[in-house]
Amino acid sequence: MNRAIIIGTGSCMPKRVVTNRDLESMVDTSDEWITTRTGITARRIAGPGEETSRLGAGAAREALAMAGVTAEELDLIIVCSISPDMVMPSCACLVQKQLGALNAFAFDLNAACSGFLYALDVAEKYIRATPDMKVLVVGAENLSSRVNWQDRSTCVLFGDGAGACVLTGTSEDRGILASRLYSDGRLWRLLSLNGAPSLNPDLESPGGNGTYIKMAGPDVFKHAVRSMEEAVLRLLDSEGRAIEDVRLLIPHQANIRILKSLAERLGLPFEKVYTTIGKYGNTSAASVPVALDEANRAGVLRRDDLLLFGVFGGGFTWGAALVRW
Ligand code: UT7
């Protein structure tokens, strides 16, 4: 059977580290509140030359080098982001240009914080149909430019960065085994970001049309835990696997309390949950590929490990995937 397999990972984080203490002088918050409520102690904030597409291209170069694939060999580039450099052209086209990947077609995919799993699923479908395809999937964000720095309930949570992976086909029984994705647009108001003032008067976000992230935090928290739990259980059930079979959960990194609660409900020891939330905060579509790359480069992942991914984000969108490494 043809499967899609990840053959290289990479990441690229902005240089500037902003700690909770730094934020104390910017908004009415405290290191103690942020740490205990979220698990975040620092985040990276992009500066000049670290736009979304450049971070994305930086992560892509690392992934390509690990995969031993040249930019010219890429057939498809998918970039997931809710903070692309521009609406048009797509961030994927800007990444393509920077890489010189002129034989690829390129498009953006927006599923908010769930983007990476959605893109992995799309890549997997292409590769199943055409196994020698080489696909680059990038999650890249510049969320510091998309938060309201007067709103302490959101600005302390998010960070910038990018992660990437390169996929191709394999006849081995490894790679992406299955994924389950969900959306519920009825709940859009609980987590939103206008790219520009909405053209649709029915879609004005709570709190006005400003172009920054708005979130009903506690509501999103509850949905995130329950939805990811349900997605994981359905996925394990349909694949005939038990939670005990999972070597590592690499989830979207939004809040350490969400991850602890999810692990507890699933009966998964927390040592099996890979976290980067402490040092990077919530990097939306970048969070899973950055965590994957970090785990990969740290030698945490062993061949044939069963990896579980879980994501949740605006839309709402959510899902889970199983990968045999
Ligand atoms: O990535 C996409 C998915 N996103 C998520 O999954 C995020 C989900 N939500 C969360 O992680 C949490 O709900 C938050 C971290 C956003 C908030 O934590 P919480 O424990 O739900 O706090 P809360 O919103 O209920 O606020 C509790 C208190 C409030 O004060 P009062 O009304 O109790 O006096 C807030 O005004 O904490 C206050 N507060 C803050 N205090 C200091 C809110 N933000 C801050 C802050 N510093 N930064």
XYZ file of C-alpha atoms and ligand atoms in Angstrom:
373
model
C 0.000 0.000 0.000
C 1.227 3.506 -0.797
C 1.515 5.808 2.154
C 2.728 9.365 2.591
C 5.776 9.607 4.799
C 7.526 12.573 6.401
C 11.164 12.520 5.270
C 12.367 15.847 6.660
C 11.377 18.433 9.258
C 12.533 21.968 9.972
C 11.707 25.065 11.941
C 12.653 28.724 12.077
C 11.942 30.953 15.053
C 12.449 34.717 15.350
C 15.505 35.741 17.343
C 13.788 38.049 19.831
C 12.623 36.373 23.046
C 9.909 38.224 24.982
C 9.393 36.925 28.512
C 6.364 37.281 30.761
C 8.399 39.767 32.793
C 8.879 41.873 29.645
C 5.096 41.867 29.149
C 4.526 43.110 32.691
C 5.806 46.514 31.579
C 3.575 46.513 28.489
C 0.135 45.377 29.754
C -1.628 44.870 33.087
C -0.493 41.286 33.632
C 1.955 39.246 35.702
C 4.390 36.422 35.166
C 2.515 34.507 37.851
C -0.880 34.808 36.062
C 0.484 33.839 32.645
C 2.536 30.917 33.948
C -0.157 29.388 36.129
C -3.056 29.951 33.686
C -1.258 28.957 30.482
C 2.174 27.397 31.113
C 3.749 30.076 28.896
C 6.948 31.732 30.146
C 8.219 33.280 26.905
C 7.427 33.670 23.220
C 9.357 34.726 20.095
C 8.411 37.997 18.430
C 9.340 38.622 14.803
C 11.311 41.679 13.728
C 12.315 43.091 10.337
C 13.264 40.340 7.898
C 11.282 37.770 9.866
C 7.976 38.043 8.033
C 5.737 34.952 7.829
C 7.018 33.920 4.383
C 10.664 34.299 5.433
C 10.192 32.258 8.583
C 8.328 29.703 6.465
C 11.119 29.558 3.885
C 13.690 29.206 6.687
C 11.834 26.221 8.131
C 11.405 24.772 4.642
C 15.153 24.964 3.897
C 15.889 22.924 7.026
C 13.248 20.345 6.142
C 14.513 20.055 2.556
C 18.117 19.618 3.754
C 17.088 16.834 6.129
C 15.017 15.159 3.414
C 17.838 15.413 0.858
C 15.377 17.008 -1.552
C 16.196 20.099 -3.619
C 13.755 22.984 -3.965
C 13.488 22.249 -7.713
C 12.299 18.717 -6.926
C 9.229 19.932 -5.025
C 5.887 19.349 -6.756
C 3.590 21.074 -4.290
C 3.906 23.658 -1.508
C 1.120 24.184 1.029
C 1.465 26.951 3.591
C -0.973 27.110 6.510
C -1.249 30.462 8.195
C -3.710 32.944 9.618
C -1.111 35.701 9.394
C 0.301 35.562 5.832
C 2.372 38.511 4.569
C -0.510 39.455 2.263
C -3.874 38.052 1.220
C -2.664 37.949 -2.383
C -0.239 36.580 -3.449
C -0.462 33.548 -1.212
C 2.252 33.008 1.361
C 2.953 29.708 -0.421
C 3.877 31.579 -3.620
C 6.197 33.855 -1.621
C 7.841 30.805 -0.018
C 8.128 29.189 -3.461
C 9.899 32.297 -4.791
C 12.331 32.430 -1.880
C 13.177 28.743 -2.239
C 13.386 28.863 -6.034
C 10.987 25.904 -6.115
C 9.863 26.718 -9.609
C 8.497 23.272 -10.504
C 5.953 23.309 -7.671
C 2.441 24.666 -7.566
C 1.692 26.458 -4.343
C -1.315 27.479 -2.312
C -2.310 28.601 1.177
C -4.624 26.674 3.440
C -6.437 28.323 6.332
C -7.719 26.100 9.106
C -6.346 28.360 11.859
C -4.474 26.437 14.571
C -5.578 23.155 12.951
C -3.940 24.087 9.635
C -0.999 21.707 9.802
C -3.137 18.572 10.144
C -5.464 19.764 7.391
C -2.458 20.351 5.110
C -0.946 16.985 6.026
C -4.234 15.375 5.040
C -4.287 17.166 1.684
C -0.637 16.242 1.048
C -1.403 12.633 1.907
C -4.254 12.518 -0.621
C -2.043 13.865 -3.416
C 0.758 11.449 -2.562
C -1.564 8.448 -2.407
C -2.647 9.289 -5.949
C 0.886 10.086 -7.191
C 3.425 8.409 -4.869
C 6.571 10.005 -6.274
C 5.286 13.521 -5.551
C 7.350 15.601 -3.160
C 5.241 17.910 -1.040
C 6.336 20.678 1.307
C 3.940 21.561 4.140
C 4.689 24.718 6.115
C 2.943 26.211 9.154
C 4.064 29.821 9.599
C 2.758 32.709 11.682
C 3.420 36.295 12.627
C 0.712 36.586 15.271
C 2.395 39.434 17.144
C 1.200 41.650 14.300
C -2.338 40.286 14.656
C -2.991 40.753 18.364
C -4.339 43.785 20.143
C -1.484 44.764 22.471
C -4.061 46.486 24.703
C -5.989 43.218 25.240
C -4.194 41.299 27.988
C -6.514 38.315 27.610
C -5.026 37.524 24.176
C -1.721 39.354 23.604
C 0.168 37.342 26.235
C -0.784 34.035 24.605
C 0.548 34.185 21.071
C 3.974 34.009 19.450
C 5.639 33.903 16.031
C 7.506 31.131 14.226
C 7.414 28.481 11.509
C 7.729 24.729 11.104
C 7.833 22.591 7.986
C 7.998 19.057 6.709
C 8.662 17.324 3.406
C 6.567 14.310 2.422
C 6.704 11.725 -0.317
C 5.341 8.226 -1.002
C 6.511 4.934 0.479
C 5.523 1.318 0.014
C 6.436 0.616 3.656
C 3.735 0.415 6.307
C 4.870 3.691 7.851
C 3.932 7.348 7.515
C 0.488 8.875 7.821
C -1.857 6.072 8.833
C -5.090 8.006 9.222
C -6.518 11.369 10.113
C -9.925 12.737 11.124
C -10.795 16.368 10.608
C -13.801 18.392 11.725
C -15.198 21.925 11.393
C -18.133 23.798 12.893
C -18.578 27.273 11.443
C -21.526 28.004 13.728
C -19.011 28.711 16.506
C -16.907 31.203 14.521
C -17.626 34.095 16.887
C -15.731 32.489 19.771
C -12.374 32.882 18.021
C -11.849 35.234 15.105
C -9.389 37.449 13.234
C -10.415 39.837 10.474
C -7.800 39.985 7.722
C -9.299 43.366 6.908
C -12.573 44.966 8.022
C -15.220 42.421 7.112
C -17.094 43.017 3.850
C -20.108 41.281 5.345
C -21.994 43.317 7.972
C -23.368 40.091 9.465
C -19.829 38.999 10.302
C -18.651 41.864 12.463
C -16.638 40.270 15.255
C -17.565 40.781 18.880
C -15.674 43.885 19.981
C -15.717 45.502 16.548
C -14.059 45.063 13.209
C -10.426 45.599 14.271
C -7.918 43.382 12.533
C -6.748 41.429 15.533
C -7.506 38.141 17.296
C -10.628 38.080 19.465
C -11.297 35.098 21.673
C -13.827 33.970 24.248
C -11.064 32.140 26.140
C -12.979 29.959 28.617
C -15.487 28.813 25.932
C -12.677 27.973 23.536
C -10.867 26.113 26.323
C -13.828 23.793 26.970
C -14.456 23.124 23.284
C -10.742 22.474 22.681
C -10.486 19.775 25.342
C -13.732 17.994 24.464
C -13.300 18.199 20.695
C -9.731 16.936 20.665
C -10.639 14.122 23.031
C -13.532 13.061 20.822
C -11.450 13.268 17.635
C -8.671 11.167 19.173
C -11.049 8.520 20.529
C -12.866 8.191 17.212
C -9.586 7.951 15.348
C -8.125 5.312 17.669
C -11.367 3.353 17.498
C -11.570 3.403 13.708
C -7.920 2.339 13.449
C -8.293 -0.451 16.025
C -5.703 1.147 18.340
C -5.658 1.856 22.057
C -4.212 4.921 23.749
C -1.547 2.629 25.250
C -0.202 2.056 21.709
C 0.678 5.740 21.393
C 4.331 6.576 22.076
C 3.939 10.376 21.888
C 1.148 12.941 21.500
C 2.237 16.060 19.622
C -0.676 18.467 20.089
C -1.421 22.046 19.131
C 0.166 24.161 21.860
C -2.420 26.633 23.208
C -2.415 26.139 26.960
C -0.657 23.629 29.227
C -3.911 23.192 31.163
C -5.713 22.140 27.972
C -2.994 19.555 27.332
C -3.058 18.223 30.894
C -6.811 17.948 30.853
C -6.769 16.218 27.460
C -4.104 13.740 28.574
C -6.008 12.956 31.749
C -9.267 12.336 29.895
C -7.500 10.094 27.397
C -5.669 8.171 30.125
C -2.328 9.186 28.595
C 0.584 9.815 31.004
C 1.641 13.454 30.633
C 5.266 12.369 29.951
C 3.912 11.188 26.595
C 2.767 14.695 25.634
C 5.353 16.789 23.806
C 5.174 20.449 24.811
C 6.802 23.643 23.556
C 4.143 26.012 24.905
C 6.438 27.209 27.723
C 9.031 28.826 25.492
C 7.051 29.632 22.327
C 3.450 30.308 23.454
C 0.672 29.644 20.961
C 2.034 29.849 17.412
C -1.217 28.650 15.786
C -0.534 26.723 12.551
C 3.198 26.617 13.324
C 2.891 24.960 16.715
C 2.622 21.303 15.642
C 5.350 21.327 12.942
C 7.693 23.252 15.255
C 7.115 20.710 18.044
C 7.522 17.825 15.587
C 10.818 19.209 14.317
C 12.095 19.815 17.798
C 11.218 16.289 18.928
C 12.758 14.884 15.751
C 16.037 16.791 16.085
C 16.269 16.023 19.809
C 16.247 12.315 18.944
C 12.975 11.764 20.816
C 11.321 10.012 17.842
C 12.253 6.417 17.077
C 11.531 4.520 13.901
C 8.096 2.836 14.026
C 6.905 4.948 16.992
C 3.159 5.537 16.857
C 2.681 9.317 16.999
C -0.640 10.965 17.705
C -1.432 14.540 16.677
C -4.341 16.622 18.000
C -5.352 20.128 16.961
C -8.024 22.700 17.671
C -8.533 26.233 16.379
C -10.724 28.997 15.028
C -13.556 28.087 12.710
C -13.952 26.014 14.807
C -11.660 23.446 13.246
C -10.172 20.406 14.933
C -8.877 16.924 14.309
C -6.398 14.164 15.036
C -3.913 12.088 13.057
C -1.880 8.926 13.569
C 1.605 8.595 12.106
C 3.959 5.636 12.260
C 7.383 7.302 12.336
O -5.199 28.173 19.687
C -6.572 28.194 19.502
C -7.280 27.729 20.660
N -7.073 28.600 21.774
C -7.199 28.094 22.985
O -7.373 26.918 23.082
C -7.170 29.010 24.184
C -8.228 28.567 25.166
N -8.386 29.381 26.325
C -7.444 29.534 27.292
O -6.355 29.042 27.166
C -7.812 30.261 28.544
O -9.211 30.433 28.604
C -7.129 31.654 28.676
C -5.634 31.461 28.930
C -7.333 32.456 27.421
C -7.697 32.404 29.864
O -7.563 31.646 31.067
P -8.809 31.463 32.038
O -8.341 30.706 33.188
O -9.925 30.885 31.219
O -9.095 32.943 32.497
P -10.391 33.852 32.280
O -10.499 34.287 30.861
O -11.569 33.164 32.906
O -9.998 35.110 33.175
C -9.842 35.004 34.585
C -9.392 36.337 35.118
C -10.252 37.505 34.669
O -10.368 38.399 35.742
P -11.671 38.397 36.675
O -12.822 38.677 35.756
O -11.727 37.036 37.294
O -11.382 39.500 37.655
C -9.445 38.136 33.558
O -9.725 39.522 33.414
O -8.070 36.628 34.651
C -8.049 37.945 34.079
N -7.032 37.969 33.023
C -5.760 38.290 33.242
N -5.099 38.675 34.368
C -3.791 38.929 34.260
C -7.180 37.641 31.728
N -6.000 37.768 31.089
C -5.108 38.174 32.017
C -3.733 38.463 31.969
N -3.110 38.824 33.105
N -3.012 38.362 30.827
